[in-house]
Coordinates of N, CA and C in Angstrom, one line a residue:
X29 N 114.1 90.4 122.3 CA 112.7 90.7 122.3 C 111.9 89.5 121.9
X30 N 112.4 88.5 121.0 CA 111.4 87.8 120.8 C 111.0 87.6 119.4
X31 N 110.6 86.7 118.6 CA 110.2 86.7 117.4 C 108.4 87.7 117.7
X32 N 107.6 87.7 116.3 CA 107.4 88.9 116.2 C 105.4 87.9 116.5
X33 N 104.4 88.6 116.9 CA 103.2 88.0 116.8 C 103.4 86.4 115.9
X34 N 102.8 85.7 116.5 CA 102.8 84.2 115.6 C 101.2 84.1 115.5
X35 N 100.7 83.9 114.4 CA 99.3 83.6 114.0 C 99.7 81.8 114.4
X36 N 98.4 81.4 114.9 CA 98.6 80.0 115.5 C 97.3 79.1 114.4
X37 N 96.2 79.6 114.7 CA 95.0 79.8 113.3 C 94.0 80.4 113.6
X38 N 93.1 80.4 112.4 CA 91.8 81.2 112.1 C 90.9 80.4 112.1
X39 N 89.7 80.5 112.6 CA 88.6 79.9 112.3 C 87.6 80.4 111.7
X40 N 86.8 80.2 111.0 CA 86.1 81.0 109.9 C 84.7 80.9 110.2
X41 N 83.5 82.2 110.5 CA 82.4 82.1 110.8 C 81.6 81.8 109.6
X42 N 82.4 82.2 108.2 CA 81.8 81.8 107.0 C 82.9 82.2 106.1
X43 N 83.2 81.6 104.5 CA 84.1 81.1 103.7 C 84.7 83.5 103.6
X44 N 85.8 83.1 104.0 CA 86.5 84.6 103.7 C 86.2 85.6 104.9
X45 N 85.7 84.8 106.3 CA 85.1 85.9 107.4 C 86.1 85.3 108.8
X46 N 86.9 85.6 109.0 CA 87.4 85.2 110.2 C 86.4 85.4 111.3
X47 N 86.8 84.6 112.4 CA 85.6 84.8 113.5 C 86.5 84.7 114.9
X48 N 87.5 83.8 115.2 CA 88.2 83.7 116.0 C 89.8 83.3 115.3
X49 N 90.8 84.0 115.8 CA 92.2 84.6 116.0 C 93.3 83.8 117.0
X50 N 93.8 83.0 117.2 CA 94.7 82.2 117.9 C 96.2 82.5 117.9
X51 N 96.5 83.8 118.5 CA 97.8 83.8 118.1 C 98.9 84.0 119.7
X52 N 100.1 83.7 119.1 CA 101.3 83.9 120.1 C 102.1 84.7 120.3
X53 N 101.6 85.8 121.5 CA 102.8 87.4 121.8 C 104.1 87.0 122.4
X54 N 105.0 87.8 122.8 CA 105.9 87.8 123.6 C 105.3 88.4 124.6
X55 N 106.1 88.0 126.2 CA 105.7 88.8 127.1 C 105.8 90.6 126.8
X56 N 106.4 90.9 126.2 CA 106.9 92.5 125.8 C 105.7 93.1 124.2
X57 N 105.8 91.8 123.8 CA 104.0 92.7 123.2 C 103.0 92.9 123.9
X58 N 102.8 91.9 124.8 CA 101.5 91.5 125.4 C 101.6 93.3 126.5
X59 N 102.6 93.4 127.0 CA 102.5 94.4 128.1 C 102.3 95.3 126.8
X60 N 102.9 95.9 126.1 CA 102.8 96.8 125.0 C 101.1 97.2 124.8
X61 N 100.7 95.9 124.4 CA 99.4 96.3 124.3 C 98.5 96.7 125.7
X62 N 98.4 95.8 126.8 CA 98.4 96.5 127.8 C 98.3 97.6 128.5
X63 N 99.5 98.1 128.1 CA 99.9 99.3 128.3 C 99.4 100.4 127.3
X64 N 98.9 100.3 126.4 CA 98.2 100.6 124.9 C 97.0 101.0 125.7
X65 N 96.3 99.8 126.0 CA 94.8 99.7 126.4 C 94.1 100.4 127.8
X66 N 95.2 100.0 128.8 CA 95.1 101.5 129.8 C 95.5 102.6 130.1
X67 N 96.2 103.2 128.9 CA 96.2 104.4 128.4 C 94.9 105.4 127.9
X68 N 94.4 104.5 127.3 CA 93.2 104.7 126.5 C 91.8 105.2 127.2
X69 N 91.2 106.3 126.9 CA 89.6 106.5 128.0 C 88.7 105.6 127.3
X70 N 87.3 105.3 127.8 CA 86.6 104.3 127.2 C 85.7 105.3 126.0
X71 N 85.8 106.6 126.1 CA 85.6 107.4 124.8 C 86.4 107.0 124.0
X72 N 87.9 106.9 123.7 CA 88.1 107.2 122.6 C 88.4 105.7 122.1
X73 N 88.0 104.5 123.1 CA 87.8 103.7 122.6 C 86.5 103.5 121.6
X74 N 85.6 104.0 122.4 CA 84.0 104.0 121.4 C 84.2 105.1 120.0
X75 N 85.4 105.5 119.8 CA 85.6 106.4 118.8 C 86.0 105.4 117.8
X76 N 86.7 104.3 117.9 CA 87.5 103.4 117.2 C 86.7 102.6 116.2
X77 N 85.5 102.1 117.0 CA 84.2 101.0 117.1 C 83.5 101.1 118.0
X78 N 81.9 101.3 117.8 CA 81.3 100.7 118.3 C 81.2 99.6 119.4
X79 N 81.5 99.7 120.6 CA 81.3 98.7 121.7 C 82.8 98.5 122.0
X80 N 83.6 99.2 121.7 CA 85.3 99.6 121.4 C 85.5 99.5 123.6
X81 N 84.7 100.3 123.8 CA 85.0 100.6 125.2 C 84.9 99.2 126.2
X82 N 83.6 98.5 125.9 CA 83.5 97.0 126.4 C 84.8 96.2 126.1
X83 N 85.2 96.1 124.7 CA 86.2 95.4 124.5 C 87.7 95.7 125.1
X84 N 87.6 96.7 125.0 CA 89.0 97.4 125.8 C 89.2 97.5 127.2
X85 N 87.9 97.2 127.7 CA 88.1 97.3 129.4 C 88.2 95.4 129.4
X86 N 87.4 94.4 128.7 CA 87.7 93.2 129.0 C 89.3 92.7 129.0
X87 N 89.7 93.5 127.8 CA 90.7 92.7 127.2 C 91.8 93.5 128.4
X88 N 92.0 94.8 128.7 CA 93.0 95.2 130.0 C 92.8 94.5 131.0
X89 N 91.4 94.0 131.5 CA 90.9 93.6 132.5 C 91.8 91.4 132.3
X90 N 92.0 91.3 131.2 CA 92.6 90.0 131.1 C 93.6 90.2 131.3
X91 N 94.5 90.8 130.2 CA 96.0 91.0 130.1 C 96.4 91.5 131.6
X92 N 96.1 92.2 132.3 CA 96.3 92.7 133.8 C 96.3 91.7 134.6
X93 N 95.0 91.2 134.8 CA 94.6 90.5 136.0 C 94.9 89.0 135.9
X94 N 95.3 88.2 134.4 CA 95.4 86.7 134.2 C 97.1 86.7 134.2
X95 N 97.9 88.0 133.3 CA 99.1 88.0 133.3 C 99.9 88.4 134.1
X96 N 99.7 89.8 134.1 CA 100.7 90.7 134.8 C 100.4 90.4 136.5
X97 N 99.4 90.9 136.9 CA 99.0 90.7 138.7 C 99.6 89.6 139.4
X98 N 99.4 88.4 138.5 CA 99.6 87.2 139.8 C 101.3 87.3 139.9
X99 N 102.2 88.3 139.2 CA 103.8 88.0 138.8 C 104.5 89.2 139.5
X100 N 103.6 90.3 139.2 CA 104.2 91.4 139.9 C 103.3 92.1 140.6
X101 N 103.9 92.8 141.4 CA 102.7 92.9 143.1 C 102.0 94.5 142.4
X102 N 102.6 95.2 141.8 CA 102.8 96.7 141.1 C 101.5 96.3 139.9
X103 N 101.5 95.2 139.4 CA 101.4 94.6 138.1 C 101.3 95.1 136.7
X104 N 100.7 95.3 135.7 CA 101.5 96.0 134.6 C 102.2 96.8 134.6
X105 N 102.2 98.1 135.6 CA 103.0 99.1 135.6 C 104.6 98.7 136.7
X106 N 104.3 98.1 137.6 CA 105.9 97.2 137.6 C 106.2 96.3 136.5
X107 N 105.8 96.0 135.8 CA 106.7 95.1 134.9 C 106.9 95.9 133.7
X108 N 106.2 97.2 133.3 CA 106.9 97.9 132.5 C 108.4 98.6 132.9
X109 N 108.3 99.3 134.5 CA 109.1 100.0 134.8 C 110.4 99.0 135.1
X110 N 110.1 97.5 135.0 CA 111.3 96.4 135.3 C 112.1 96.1 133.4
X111 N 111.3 97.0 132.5 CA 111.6 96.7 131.6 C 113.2 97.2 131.0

C-alpha cells in the first residue's frame, strides 16, 4: 500500500493559521478519497461546511479528471474495481 499521507509543508496566512497544505498520497489514498467524494450528495457536503459542496465537486472534478481519466477509460471506478 504505500507509506501513509507525507506532509511536504505548510504555509502560514498568519503566525499559528495554516493557509496552504502540500502533501504526498499514494495512488490508493488518492482513489479512497475519490471515491469518498463521489459518494457524497452536494447536501451533505454543505452539512460538513459551508461551501462544502463547491469544494467537493472541485476537488472530485480534479482527482477524476487530472488522475484517474487520462489512465483508465472507466476512470475512478475502473481503477477501483482493478483494485
Amino acid at each position: 500500500m504505500g507509506a501513509p499521507v507525507e506532509i511536504k509543508a505548510i504555509t502560514f496566512e498568519e503566525p499559528g493559521r495554516p493557509a496552504t497544505v502540500t502533501a504526498e498520497l499514494t495512488q490508493h489514498e488518492l482513489l479512497y478519497l475519490g471515491l469518498l467524494l463521489g459518494s457524497r450528495s452536494p447536501a451533505d457536503a454543505e452539512q460538513v461546511m459551508t461551501g462544502g459542496a463547491r469544494i467537493q465537486s472541485d476537488l472530485y472534478r480534479d482527482i477524476s479528471g487530472y488522475v484517474f481519466n487520462p489512465f483508465y477509460e472507466d476512470g475512478i471506478e475502473e481503477a477501483a474495481a482493478s483494485r
